[in-house]
Tab-separated table of C-alpha atoms in Angstrom:
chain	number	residue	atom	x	y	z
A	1	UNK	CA	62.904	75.258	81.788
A	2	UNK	CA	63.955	77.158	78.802
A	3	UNK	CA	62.972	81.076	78.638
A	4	UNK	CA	61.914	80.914	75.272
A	5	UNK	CA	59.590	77.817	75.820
A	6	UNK	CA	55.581	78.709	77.057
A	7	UNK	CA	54.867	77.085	80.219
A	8	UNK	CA	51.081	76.576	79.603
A	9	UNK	CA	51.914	74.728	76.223
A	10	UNK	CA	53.667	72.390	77.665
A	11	UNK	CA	50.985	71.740	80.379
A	12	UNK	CA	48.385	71.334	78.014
A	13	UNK	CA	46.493	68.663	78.152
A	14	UNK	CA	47.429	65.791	75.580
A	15	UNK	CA	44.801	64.087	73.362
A	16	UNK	CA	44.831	60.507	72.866
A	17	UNK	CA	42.804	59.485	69.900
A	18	UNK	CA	41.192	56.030	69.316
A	19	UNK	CA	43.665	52.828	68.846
A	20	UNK	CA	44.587	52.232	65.541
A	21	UNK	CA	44.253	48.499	63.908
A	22	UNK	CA	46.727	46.610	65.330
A	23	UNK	CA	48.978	45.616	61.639
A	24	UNK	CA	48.284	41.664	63.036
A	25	UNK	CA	44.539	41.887	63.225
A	26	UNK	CA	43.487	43.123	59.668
A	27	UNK	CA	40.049	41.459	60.072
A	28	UNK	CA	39.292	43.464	63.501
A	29	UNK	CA	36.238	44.884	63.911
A	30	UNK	CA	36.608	48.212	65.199
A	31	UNK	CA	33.806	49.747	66.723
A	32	UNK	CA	35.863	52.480	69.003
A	33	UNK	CA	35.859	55.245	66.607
A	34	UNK	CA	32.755	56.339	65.282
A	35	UNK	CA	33.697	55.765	61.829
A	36	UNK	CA	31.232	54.970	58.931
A	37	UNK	CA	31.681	50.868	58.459
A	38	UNK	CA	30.678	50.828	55.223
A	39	UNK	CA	33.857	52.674	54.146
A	40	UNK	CA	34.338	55.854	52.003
A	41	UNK	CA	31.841	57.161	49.196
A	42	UNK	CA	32.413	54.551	46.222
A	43	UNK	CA	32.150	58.258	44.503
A	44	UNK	CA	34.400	59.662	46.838
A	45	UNK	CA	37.469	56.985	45.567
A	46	UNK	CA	36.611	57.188	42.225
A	47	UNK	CA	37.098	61.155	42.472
A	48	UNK	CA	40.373	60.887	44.425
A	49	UNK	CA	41.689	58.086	41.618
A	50	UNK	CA	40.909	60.556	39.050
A	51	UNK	CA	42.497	63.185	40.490
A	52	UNK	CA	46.017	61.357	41.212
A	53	UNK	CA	47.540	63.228	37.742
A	54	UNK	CA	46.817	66.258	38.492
A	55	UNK	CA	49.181	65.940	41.798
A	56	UNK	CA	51.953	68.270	40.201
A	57	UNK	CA	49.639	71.178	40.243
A	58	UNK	CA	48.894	72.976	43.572
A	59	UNK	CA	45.700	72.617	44.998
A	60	UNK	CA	43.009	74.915	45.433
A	61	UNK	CA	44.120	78.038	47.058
A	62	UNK	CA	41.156	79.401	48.444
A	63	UNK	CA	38.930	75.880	48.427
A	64	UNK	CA	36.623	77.626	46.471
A	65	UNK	CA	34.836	74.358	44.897
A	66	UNK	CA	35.006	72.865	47.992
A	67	UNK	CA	32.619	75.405	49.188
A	68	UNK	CA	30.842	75.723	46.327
A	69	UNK	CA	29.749	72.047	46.622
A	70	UNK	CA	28.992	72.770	50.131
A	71	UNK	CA	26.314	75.286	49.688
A	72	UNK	CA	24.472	72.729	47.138
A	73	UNK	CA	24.429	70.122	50.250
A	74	UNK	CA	22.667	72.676	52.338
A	75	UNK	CA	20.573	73.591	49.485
A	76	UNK	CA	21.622	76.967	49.355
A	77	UNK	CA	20.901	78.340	52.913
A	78	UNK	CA	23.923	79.286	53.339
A	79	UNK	CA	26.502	81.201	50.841
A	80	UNK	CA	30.496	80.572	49.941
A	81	UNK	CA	31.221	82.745	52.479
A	82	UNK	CA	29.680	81.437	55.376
A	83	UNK	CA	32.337	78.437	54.943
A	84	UNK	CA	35.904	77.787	55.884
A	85	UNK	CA	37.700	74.551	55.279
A	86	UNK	CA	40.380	72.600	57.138
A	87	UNK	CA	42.346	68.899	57.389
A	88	UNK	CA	39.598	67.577	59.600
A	89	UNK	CA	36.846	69.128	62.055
A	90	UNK	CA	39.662	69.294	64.987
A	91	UNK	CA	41.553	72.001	62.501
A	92	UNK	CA	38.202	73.453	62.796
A	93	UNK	CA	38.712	73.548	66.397
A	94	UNK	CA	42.106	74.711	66.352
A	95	UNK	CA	41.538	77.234	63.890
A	96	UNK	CA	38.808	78.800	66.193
A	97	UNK	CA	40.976	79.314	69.331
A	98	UNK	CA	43.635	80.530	67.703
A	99	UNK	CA	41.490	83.431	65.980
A	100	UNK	CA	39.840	84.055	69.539
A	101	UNK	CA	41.676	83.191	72.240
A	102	UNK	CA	44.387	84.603	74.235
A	103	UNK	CA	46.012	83.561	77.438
A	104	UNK	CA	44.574	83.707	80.326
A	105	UNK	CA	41.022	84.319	78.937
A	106	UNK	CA	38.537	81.799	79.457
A	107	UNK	CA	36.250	79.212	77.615
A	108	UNK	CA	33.646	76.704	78.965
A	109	UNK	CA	33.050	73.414	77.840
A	110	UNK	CA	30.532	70.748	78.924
A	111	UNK	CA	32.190	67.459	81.272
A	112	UNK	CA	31.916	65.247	79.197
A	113	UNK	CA	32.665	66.078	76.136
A	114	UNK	CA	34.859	66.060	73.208
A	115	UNK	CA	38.383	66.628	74.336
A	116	UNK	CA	39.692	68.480	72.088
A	117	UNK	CA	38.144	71.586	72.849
A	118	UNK	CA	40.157	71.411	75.975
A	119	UNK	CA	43.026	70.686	74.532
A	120	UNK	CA	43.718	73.397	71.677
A	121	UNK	CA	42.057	75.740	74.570
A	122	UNK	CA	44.479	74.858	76.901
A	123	UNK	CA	47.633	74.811	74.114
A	124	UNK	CA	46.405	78.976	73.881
A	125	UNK	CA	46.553	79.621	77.543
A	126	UNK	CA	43.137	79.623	77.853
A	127	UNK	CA	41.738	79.253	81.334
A	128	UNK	CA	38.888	75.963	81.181
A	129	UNK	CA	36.042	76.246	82.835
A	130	UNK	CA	33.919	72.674	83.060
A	131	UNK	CA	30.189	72.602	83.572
A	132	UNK	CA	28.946	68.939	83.994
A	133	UNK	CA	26.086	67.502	82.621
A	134	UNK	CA	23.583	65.782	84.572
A	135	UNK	CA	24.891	63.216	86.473
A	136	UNK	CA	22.083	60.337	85.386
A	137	UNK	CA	20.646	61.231	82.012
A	138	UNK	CA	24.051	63.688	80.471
A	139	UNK	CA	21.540	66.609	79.553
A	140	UNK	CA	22.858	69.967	79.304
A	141	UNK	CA	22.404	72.878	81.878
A	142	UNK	CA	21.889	76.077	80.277
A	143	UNK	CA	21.353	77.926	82.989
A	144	UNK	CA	24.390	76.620	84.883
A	145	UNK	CA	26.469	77.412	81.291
A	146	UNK	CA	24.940	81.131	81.166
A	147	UNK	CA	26.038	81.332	85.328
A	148	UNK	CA	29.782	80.415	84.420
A	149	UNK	CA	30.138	82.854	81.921
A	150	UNK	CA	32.423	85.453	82.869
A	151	UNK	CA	34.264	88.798	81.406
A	152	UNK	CA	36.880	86.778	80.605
A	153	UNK	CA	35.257	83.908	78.720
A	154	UNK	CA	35.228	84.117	74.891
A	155	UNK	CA	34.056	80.652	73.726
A	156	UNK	CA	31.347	78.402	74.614
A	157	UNK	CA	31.819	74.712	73.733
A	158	UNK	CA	28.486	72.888	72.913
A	159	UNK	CA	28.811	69.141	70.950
A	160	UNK	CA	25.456	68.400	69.453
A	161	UNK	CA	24.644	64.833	69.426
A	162	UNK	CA	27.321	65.391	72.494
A	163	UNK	CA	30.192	62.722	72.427
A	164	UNK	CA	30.587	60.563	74.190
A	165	UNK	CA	26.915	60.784	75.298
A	166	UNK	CA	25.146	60.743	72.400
A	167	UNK	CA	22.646	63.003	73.747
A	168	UNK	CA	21.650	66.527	71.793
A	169	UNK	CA	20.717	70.007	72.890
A	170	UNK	CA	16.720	70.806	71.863
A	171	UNK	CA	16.521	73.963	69.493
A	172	UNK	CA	14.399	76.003	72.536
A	173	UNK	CA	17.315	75.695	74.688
A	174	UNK	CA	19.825	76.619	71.574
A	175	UNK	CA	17.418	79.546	71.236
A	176	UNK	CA	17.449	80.394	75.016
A	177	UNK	CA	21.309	80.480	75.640
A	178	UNK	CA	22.377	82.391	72.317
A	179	UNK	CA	19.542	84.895	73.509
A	180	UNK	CA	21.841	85.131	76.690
A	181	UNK	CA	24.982	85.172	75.181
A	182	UNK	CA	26.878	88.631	75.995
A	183	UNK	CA	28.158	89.459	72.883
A	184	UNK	CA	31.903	89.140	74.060
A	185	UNK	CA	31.329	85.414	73.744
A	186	UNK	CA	30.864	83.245	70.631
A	187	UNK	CA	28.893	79.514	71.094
A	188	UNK	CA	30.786	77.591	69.312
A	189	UNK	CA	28.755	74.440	68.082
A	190	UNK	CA	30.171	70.804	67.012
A	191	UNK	CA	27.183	69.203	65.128
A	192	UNK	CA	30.268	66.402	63.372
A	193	UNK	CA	26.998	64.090	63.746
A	194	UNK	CA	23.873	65.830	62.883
A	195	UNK	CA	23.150	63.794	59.666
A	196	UNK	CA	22.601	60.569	62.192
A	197	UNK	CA	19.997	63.000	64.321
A	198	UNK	CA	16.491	61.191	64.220
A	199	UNK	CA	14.799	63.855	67.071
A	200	UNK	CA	12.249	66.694	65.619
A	201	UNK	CA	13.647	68.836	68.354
A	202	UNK	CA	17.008	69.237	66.893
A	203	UNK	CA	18.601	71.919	65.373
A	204	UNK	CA	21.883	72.771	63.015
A	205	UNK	CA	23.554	76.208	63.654
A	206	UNK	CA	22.092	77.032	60.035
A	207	UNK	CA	19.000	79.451	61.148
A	208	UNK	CA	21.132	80.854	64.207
A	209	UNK	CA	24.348	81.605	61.495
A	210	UNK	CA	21.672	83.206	58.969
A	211	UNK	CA	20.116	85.357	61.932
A	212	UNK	CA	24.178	86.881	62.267
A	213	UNK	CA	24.645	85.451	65.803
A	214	UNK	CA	27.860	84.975	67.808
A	215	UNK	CA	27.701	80.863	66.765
A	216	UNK	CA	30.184	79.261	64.321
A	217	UNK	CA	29.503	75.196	63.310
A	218	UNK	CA	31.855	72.088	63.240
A	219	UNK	CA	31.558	69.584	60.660
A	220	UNK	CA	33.463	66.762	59.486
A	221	UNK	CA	34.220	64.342	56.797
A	222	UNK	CA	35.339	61.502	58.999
A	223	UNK	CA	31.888	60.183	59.897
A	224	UNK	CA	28.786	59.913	58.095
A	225	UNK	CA	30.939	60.776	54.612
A	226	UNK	CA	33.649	58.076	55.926
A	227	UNK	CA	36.847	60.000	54.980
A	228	UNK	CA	38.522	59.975	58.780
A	229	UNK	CA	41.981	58.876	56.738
A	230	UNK	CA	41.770	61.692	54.094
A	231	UNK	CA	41.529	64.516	57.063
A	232	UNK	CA	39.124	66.869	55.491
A	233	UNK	CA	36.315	69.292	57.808
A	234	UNK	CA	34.463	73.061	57.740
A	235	UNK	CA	33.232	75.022	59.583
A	236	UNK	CA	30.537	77.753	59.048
A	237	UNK	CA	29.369	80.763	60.275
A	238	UNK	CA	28.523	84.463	59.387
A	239	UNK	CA	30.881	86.161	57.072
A	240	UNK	CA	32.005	88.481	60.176
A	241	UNK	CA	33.493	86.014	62.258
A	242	UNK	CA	34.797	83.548	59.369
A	243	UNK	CA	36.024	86.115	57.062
A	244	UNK	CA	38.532	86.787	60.477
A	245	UNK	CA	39.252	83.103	60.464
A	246	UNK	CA	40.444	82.958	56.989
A	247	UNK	CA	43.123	85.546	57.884
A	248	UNK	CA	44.440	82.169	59.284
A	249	UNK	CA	44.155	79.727	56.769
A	250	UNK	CA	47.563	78.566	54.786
A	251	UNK	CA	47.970	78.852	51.353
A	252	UNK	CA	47.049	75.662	49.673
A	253	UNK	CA	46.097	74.246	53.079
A	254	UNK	CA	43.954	71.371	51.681
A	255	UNK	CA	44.824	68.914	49.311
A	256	UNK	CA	44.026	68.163	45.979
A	257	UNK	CA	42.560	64.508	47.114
A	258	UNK	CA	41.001	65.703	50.020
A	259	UNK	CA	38.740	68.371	47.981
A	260	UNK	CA	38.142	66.531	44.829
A	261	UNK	CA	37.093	63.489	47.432
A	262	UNK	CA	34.994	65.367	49.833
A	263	UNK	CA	32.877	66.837	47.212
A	264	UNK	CA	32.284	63.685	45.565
A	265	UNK	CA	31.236	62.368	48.744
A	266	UNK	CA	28.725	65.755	49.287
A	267	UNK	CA	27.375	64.228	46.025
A	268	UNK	CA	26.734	60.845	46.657
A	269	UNK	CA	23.203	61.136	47.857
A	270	UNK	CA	22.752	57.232	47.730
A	271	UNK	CA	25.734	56.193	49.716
A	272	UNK	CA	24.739	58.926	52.391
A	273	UNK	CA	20.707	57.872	52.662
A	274	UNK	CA	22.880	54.230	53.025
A	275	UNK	CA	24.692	55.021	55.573
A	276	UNK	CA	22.104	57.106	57.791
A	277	UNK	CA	19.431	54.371	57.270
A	278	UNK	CA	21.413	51.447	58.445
A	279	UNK	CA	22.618	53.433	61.778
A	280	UNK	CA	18.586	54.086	62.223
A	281	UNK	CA	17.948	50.620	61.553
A	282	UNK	CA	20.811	49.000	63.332
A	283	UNK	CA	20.324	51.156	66.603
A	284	UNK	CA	16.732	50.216	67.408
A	285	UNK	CA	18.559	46.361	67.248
A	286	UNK	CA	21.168	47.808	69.418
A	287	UNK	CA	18.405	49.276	72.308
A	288	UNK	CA	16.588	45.567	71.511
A	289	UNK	CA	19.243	43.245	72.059
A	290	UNK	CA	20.502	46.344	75.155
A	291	UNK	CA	17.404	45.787	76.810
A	292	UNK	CA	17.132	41.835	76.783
A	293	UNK	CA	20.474	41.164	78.502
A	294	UNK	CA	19.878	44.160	81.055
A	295	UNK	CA	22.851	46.332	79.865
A	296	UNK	CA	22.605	49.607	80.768
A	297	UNK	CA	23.080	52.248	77.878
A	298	UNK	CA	21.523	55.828	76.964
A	299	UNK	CA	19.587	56.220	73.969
A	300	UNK	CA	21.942	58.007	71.096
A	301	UNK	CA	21.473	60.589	68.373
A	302	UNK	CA	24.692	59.882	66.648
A	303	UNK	CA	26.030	56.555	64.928
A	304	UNK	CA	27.524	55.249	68.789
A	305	UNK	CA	26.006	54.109	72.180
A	306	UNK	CA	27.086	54.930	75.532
A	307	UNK	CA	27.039	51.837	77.655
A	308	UNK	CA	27.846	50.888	81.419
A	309	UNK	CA	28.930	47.145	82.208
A	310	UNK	CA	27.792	45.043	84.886
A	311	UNK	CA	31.677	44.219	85.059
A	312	UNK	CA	34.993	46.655	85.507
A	313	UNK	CA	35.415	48.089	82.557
A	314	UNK	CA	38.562	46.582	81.535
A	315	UNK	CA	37.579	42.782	81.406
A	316	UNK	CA	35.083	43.871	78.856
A	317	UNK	CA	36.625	45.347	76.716
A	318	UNK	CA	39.617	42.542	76.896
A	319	UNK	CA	36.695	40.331	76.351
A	320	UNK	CA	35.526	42.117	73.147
A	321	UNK	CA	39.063	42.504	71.893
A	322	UNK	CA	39.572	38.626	72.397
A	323	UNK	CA	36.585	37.878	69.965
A	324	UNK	CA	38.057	40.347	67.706
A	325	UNK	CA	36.264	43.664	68.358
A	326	UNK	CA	37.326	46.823	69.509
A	327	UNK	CA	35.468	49.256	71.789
A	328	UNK	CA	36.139	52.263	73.315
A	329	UNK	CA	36.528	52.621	77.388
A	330	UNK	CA	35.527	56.146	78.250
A	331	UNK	CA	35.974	57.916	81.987
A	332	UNK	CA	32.772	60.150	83.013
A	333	UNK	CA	33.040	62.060	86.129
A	334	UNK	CA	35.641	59.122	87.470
A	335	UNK	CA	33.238	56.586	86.259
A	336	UNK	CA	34.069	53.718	83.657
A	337	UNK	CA	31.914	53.873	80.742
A	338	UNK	CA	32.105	52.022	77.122
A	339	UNK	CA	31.246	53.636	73.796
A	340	UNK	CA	30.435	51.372	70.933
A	341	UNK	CA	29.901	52.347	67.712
A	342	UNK	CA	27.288	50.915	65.254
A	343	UNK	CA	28.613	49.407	62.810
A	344	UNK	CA	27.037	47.409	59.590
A	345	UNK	CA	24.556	43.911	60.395
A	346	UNK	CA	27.263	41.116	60.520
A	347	UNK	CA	29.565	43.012	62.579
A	348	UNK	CA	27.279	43.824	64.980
A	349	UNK	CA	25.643	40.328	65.028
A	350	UNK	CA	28.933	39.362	66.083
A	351	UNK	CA	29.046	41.748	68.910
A	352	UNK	CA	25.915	41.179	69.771
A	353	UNK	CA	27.279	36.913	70.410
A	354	UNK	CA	30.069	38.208	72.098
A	355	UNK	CA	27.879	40.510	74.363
A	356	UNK	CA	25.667	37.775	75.500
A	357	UNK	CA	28.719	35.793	76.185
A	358	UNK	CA	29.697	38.231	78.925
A	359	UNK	CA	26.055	38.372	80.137
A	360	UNK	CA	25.835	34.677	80.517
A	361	UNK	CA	29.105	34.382	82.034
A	362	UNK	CA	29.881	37.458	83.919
A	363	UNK	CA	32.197	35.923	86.752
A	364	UNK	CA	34.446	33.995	84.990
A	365	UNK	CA	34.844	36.750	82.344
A	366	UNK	CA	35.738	39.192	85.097
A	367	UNK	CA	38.185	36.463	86.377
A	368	UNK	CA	39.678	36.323	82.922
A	369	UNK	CA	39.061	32.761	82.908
A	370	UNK	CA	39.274	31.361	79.027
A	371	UNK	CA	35.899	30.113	77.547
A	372	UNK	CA	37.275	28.255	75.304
């Protein structure tokens, strides 16, 4: 190996996104990535078409409207500089290891999780310590999290609804492990789906940020706001720690489309009550329909559903793909999983044919035996 190439880079562990749609199946339904079905923010497009002149001119330098429009969404609890922007909430991510983590230090993440925290730890040297969740219901265990926490760790990884579990963290336990959080370590909280979050117990980083604790928040464009193709997230925080991060940022590191269409989309009110109402409505159908043809699956606070087959895995989601939908097969402490997301009425009316398909003919499904 070359002397000039980093050993523990190279053995970082590699994220593999979602499938694309296949170029041949344009009328897929594809229910594997959490994205918002109903497309971008009508506002949104007609923002980024109006800003398509304006391309010779560099973008905002400092995304100053960006996060001007960002303190009107939270209705002013927060300021412009609690905010930092990025190309997506995994720049987020990356962003916050690189400002706080050196090699051979140490963060902790939850198993499972979202993988990325792993992997930009990992791609900084960082040493990964796992703490499982509960092995029946996924809930978190704070005191297990607080016992793993070391000298050496620096971050805390804590995804709120969790994916691919769906499940959140209640705000007394938030309370109770930032209360125990030496001050060497900073909780770093991924709340990508809190608009989707029906449960009175659940809390955004907002109060915690205000109160000038170690926690900085990841947020996204790519779900509720459905702008996964533009690549456009923040973060926030108190001005302490993200003032630091900015001495990161590039100049010009967002682009003119990506601002002008993510504050548009902060705007459209209408098209985000939309979206949040049909995942509300369309999950109840989703524990309904669940519950009638005995599939197993865990109540979700985000806009997907964590399911386990009565068949391997793999037939089912060959099945699916067959009838034209796309799922997601997810491993959990070596066991096979599916996550579906919830996706507008006639898609999932669809799925919900092609489900009871499998129900009513489990054998020859898992025989791969055509139907037809």
């Amino acid at each position: 190996m070359n002397t000039f190439y980093k050993k523990y880079l190279l053995e970082a562990t590699k994220y593999r996104g979602g499938e694309a749609r296949p170029e041949s199946q344009a009328n897929l339904i594809k229910l594997s990535s959490n994205e918002n079905q109903f497309g971008p923010s009508p506002d949104a497009l007609e923002a980024i078409r109006s800003s398509l002149n304006g391309l010779h001119e560099y973008p905002d330098n400092d995304d100053s409207r960006l996060r001007k429009a960002l303190v009107e969404h939270y209705q002013n609890k927060l300021e412009v500089d609690h905010f930092f922007c990025a190309p997506a909430g995994s720049e987020i991510i990356e962003l916050i290891c690189r400002a706080f983590l050196n090699a051979g230090e140490e963060i902790i993440i939850c198993n499972p999780s979202f993988i990325p925290f792993k992997v930009f730890s990992e791609k900084m040297g960082a040493r990964v310590v796992q703490v499982p969740l509960d092995g029946k219901t996924f809930q978190f265990n704070i005191s297990l999290i607080l016992k793993s926490i070391t000298p050496q760790t620096r971050l805390v990884f804590l995804a709120s609804p969790n994916n691919p579990t769906g499940n959140i963290i209640c705000r007394s336990d938030l309370e109770a492990l930032l209360a125990n959080l030496p001050q060497h370590v900073i909780l770093v909280y991924d709340e990508v789906y809190h608009h989707y979050v029906e449960a009175s117990a659940y809390s955004t980083a907002i109060d915690f940020v205000n109160r000038n604790q170690n926690i900085l928040a990841v947020n996204s464009f790519s779900k509720v706001f459905g702008l996964a193709g533009l690549r456009l997230g923040y973060g926030y925080g108190p001005p302490k720690l993200v003032s630091y991060i900015r001495c990161l940022l590039k100049p010009f590191l967002n682009s003119t489309l990506a601002i002008s269409g993510g504050i548009a989309a902060l705007n459209d009110e209408p098209f985000l009550l939309k979206s949040i109402r049909n995942n509300t409505t369309q999950k109840r159908l989703f524990y309904k329909f669940f519950t009638e043809i005995g599939l197993k699956y865990w109540p979700s606070e985000a806009n997907f559903i964590l399911v386990k087959p009565e068949i391997p895995v793999k037939a089912f989601c060959r099945y699916l793909l067959a009838q034209g939908i796309m799922v997601r097969p997810v491993q959990i402490h070596d066991e096979p999983y599916v996550r579906i997301t919830i996706g507008v009425p006639a898609q999932n009316q669809k799925l919900f044919q092609a489900l009871r398909t499998i129900h009513e003919n489990q054998s020859l499904i898992y025989q791969g035996i055509s139907l037809n």
